[in-house]
Tab-separated table of C-alpha atoms in Angstrom:
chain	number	residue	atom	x	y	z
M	1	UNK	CA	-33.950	-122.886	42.621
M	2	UNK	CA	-30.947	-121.265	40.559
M	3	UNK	CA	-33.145	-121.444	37.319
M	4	UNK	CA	-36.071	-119.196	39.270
M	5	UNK	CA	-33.304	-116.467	40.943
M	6	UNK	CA	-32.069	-116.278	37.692
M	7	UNK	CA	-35.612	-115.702	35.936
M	8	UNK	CA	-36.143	-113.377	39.340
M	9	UNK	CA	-32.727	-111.151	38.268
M	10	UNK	CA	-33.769	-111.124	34.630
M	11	UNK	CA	-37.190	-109.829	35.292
M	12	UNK	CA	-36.031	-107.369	37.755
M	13	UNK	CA	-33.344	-105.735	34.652
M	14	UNK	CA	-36.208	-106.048	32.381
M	15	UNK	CA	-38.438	-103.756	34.696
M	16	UNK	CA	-35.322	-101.100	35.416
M	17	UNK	CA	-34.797	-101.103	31.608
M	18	UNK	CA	-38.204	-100.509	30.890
M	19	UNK	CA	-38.683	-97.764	33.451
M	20	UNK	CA	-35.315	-95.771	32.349
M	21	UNK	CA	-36.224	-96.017	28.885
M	22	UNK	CA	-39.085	-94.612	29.208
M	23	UNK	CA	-40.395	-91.089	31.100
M	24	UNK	CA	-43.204	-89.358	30.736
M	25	UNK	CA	-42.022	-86.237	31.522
M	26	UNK	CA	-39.711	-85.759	29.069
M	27	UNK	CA	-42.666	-86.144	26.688
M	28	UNK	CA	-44.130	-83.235	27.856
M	29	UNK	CA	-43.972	-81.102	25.016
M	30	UNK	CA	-44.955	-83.751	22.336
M	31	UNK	CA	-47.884	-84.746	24.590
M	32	UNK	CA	-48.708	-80.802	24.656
M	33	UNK	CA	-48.493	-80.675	20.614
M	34	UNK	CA	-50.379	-84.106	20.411
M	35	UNK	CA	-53.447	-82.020	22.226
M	36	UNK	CA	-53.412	-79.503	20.222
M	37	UNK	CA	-53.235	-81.077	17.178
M	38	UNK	CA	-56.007	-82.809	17.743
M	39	UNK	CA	-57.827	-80.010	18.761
M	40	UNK	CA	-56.889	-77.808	15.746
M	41	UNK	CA	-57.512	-80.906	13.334
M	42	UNK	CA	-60.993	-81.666	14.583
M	43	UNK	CA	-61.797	-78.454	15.489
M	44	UNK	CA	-62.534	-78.729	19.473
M	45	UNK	CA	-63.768	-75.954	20.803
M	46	UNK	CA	-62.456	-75.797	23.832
M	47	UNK	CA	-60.902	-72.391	24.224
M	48	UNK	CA	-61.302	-70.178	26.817
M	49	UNK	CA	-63.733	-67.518	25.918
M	50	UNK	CA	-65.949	-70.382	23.816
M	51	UNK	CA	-69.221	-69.486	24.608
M	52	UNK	CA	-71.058	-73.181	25.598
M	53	UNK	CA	-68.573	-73.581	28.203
M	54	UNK	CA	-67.133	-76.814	26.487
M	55	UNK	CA	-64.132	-78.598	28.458
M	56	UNK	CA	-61.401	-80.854	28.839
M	57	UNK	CA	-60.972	-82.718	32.041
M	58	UNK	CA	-57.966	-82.118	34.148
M	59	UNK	CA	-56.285	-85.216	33.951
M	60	UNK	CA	-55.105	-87.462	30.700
M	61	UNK	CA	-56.241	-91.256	31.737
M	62	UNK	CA	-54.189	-94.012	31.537
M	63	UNK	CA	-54.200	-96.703	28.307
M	64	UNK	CA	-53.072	-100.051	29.768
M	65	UNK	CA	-51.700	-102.291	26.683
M	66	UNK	CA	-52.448	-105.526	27.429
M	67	UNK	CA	-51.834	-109.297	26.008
M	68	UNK	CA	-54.155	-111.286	26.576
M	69	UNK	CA	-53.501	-115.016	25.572
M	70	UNK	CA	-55.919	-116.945	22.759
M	71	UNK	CA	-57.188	-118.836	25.817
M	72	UNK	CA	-58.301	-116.271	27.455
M	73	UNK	CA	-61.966	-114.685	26.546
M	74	UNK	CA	-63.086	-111.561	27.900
M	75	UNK	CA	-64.049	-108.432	27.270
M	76	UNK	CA	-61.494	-106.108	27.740
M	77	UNK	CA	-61.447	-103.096	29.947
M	78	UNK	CA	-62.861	-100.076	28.663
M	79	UNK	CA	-59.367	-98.496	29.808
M	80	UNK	CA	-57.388	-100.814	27.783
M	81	UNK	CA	-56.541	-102.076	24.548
M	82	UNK	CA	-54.006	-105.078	23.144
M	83	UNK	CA	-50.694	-104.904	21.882
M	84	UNK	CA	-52.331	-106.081	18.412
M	85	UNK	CA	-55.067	-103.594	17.920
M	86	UNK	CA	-52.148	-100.651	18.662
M	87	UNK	CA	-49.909	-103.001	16.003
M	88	UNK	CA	-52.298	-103.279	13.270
M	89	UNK	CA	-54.427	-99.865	14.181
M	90	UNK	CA	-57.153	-99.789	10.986
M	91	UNK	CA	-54.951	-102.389	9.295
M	92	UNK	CA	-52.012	-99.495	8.546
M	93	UNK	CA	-49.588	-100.716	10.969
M	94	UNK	CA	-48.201	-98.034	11.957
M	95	UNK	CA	-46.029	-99.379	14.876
M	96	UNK	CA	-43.073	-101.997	14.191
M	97	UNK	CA	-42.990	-105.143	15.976
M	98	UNK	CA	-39.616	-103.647	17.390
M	99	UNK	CA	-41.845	-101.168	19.282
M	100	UNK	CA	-44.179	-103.982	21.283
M	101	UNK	CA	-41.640	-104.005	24.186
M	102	UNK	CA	-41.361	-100.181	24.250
M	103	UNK	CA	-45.045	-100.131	24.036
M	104	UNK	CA	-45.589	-102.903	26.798
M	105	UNK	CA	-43.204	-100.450	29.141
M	106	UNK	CA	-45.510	-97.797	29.162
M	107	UNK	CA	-47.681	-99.208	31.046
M	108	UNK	CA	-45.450	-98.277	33.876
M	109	UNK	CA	-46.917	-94.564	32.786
M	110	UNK	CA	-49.079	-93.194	36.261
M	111	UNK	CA	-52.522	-93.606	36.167
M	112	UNK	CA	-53.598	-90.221	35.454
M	113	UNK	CA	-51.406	-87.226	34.137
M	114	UNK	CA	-52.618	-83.715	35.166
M	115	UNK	CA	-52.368	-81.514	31.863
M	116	UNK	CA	-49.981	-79.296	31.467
M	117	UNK	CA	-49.676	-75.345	32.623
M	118	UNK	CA	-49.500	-74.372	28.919
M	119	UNK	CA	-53.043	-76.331	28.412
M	120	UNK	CA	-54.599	-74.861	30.676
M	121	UNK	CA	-53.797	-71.204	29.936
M	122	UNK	CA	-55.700	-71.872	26.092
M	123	UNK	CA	-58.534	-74.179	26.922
M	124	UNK	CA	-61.317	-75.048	29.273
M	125	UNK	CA	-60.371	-77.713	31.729
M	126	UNK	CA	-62.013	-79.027	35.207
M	127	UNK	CA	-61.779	-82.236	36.948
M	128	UNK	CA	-64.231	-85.101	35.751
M	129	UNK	CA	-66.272	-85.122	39.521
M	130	UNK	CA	-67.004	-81.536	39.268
M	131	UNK	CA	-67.776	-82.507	35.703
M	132	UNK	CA	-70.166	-84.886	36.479
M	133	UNK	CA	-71.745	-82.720	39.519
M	134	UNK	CA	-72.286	-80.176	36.847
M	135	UNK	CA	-74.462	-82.587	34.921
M	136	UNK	CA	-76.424	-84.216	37.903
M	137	UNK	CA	-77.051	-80.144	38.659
M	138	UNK	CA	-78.443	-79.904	34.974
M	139	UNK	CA	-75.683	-77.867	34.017
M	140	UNK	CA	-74.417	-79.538	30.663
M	141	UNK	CA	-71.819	-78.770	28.101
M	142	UNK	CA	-69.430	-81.062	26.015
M	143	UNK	CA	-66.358	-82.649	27.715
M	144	UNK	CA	-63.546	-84.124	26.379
M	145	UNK	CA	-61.225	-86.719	27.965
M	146	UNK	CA	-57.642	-87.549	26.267
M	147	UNK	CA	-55.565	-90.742	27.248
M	148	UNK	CA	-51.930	-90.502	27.916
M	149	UNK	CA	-50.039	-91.016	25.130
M	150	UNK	CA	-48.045	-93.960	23.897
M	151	UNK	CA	-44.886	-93.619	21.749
M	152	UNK	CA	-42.852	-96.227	20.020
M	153	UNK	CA	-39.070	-96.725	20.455
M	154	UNK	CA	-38.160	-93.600	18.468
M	155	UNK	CA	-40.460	-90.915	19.730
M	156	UNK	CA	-41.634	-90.350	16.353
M	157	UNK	CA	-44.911	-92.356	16.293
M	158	UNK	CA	-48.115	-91.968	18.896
M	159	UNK	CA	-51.212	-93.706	19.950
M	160	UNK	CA	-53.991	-91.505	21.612
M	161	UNK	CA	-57.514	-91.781	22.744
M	162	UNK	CA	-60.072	-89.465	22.908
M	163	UNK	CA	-63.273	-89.767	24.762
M	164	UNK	CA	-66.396	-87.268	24.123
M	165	UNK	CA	-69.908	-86.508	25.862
M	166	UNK	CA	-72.492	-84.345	24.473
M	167	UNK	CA	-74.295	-82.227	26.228
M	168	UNK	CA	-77.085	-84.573	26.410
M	169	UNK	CA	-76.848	-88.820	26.158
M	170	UNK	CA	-74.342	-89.071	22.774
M	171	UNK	CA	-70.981	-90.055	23.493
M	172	UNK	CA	-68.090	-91.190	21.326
M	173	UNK	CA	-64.593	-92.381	21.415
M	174	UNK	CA	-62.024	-91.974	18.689
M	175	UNK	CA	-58.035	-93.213	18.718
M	176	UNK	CA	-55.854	-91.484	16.458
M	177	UNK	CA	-52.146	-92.309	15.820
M	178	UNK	CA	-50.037	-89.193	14.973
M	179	UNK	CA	-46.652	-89.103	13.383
M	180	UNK	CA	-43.959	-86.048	13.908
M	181	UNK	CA	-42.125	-85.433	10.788
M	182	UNK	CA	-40.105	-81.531	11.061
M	183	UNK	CA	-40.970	-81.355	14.832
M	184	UNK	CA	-44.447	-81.443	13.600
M	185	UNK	CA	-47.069	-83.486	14.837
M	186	UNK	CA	-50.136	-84.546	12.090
M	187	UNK	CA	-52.651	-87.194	12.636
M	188	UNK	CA	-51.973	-90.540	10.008
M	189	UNK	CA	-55.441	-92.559	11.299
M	190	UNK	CA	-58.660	-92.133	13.233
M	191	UNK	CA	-61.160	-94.573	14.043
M	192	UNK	CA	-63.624	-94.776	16.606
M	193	UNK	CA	-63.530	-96.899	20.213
M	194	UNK	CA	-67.185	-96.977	20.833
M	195	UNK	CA	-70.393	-95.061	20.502
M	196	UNK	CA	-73.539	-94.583	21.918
């Protein structure tokens, strides 16, 4: 019984650790310069006066990090990736193994994070039902869904998602992990998620 209270205490200073280490909302502003680096480097156009009415949706969706264990076989979640894939993204590594526990604690991060006030004053955004209304009302333009960020240990390193629909049936997803170097954020790696 001592043995399990003590396993109890130790995973409850695990989970307050985790939780003051890390807080979204003083990410803000990197998550706002992750956005729109992506959008400047790809060329998204997603501005307000862009004449096909192409969006963003309202809210950033959650990335659960998960690790699964060898015995365990199943597909994963389309809303989640391993701690390995994030690791070893395209083979480049561009995490540490010092930043899996970091990495793991995000997943404390809410399920959906409304974009920011400065987003919304530069680019097309609406929530994904009216989104999806739109379409079932044949009115279709390109939309573009972005994950929440993760960052390792020192801030200086993200993983992102991106999810995009065509006006019509295409679809893609892309991750991209970003570095800031002079309080400047460029993408390192891209690689896609899925296609259809």
């Amino acid at each position: 019984m001592k043995k399990f209270f003590a396993l109890f205490i130790l995973l409850l200073i695990f989970i307050s650790c985790s939780k003051s280490e890390f807080n979204i909302q003083e990410r803000k502003d990197d998550i706002n310069a992750i956005i729109t680096t992506i959008i400047e480097t790809d060329r998204i156009d997603i501005e307000k006066n862009n004449i096909e009415k192409n969006t963003m949706t309202q809210f950033f969706k959650k990335i659960k990090i998960i690790t699964p264990k060898p015995e365990e076989i199943r597909p994963i979640n389309e809303n989640e990736r391993t701690l390995d894939w994030i690791l070893n993204f395209n083979l480049k590594k561009p995490f540490s193994k010092n930043d899996s526990i970091y990495l793991l604690s995000q997943n404390i991060n809410p399920d959906t994070l409304e974009i920011s006030n400065e987003l919304k004053s530069r680019y097309n955004f609406s929530n994904l039902p009216k989104i999806l209304l739109d379409r079932k009302n044949k009115k279709y333009y390109q939309y573009y869904e972005f994950s929440i960020p993760v960052f390792s240990a020192d801030h200086k390193t993200a993983y992102i998602e991106l999810d995009y629909h065509s006006k019509g049936y295409f679809g893609q997803g892309m991750a991209y992990i970003l570095k800031k170097e002079n309080n400047k954020w460029k993408i390192l790696e891209s690689g896609g998620t899925w296609i259809n």
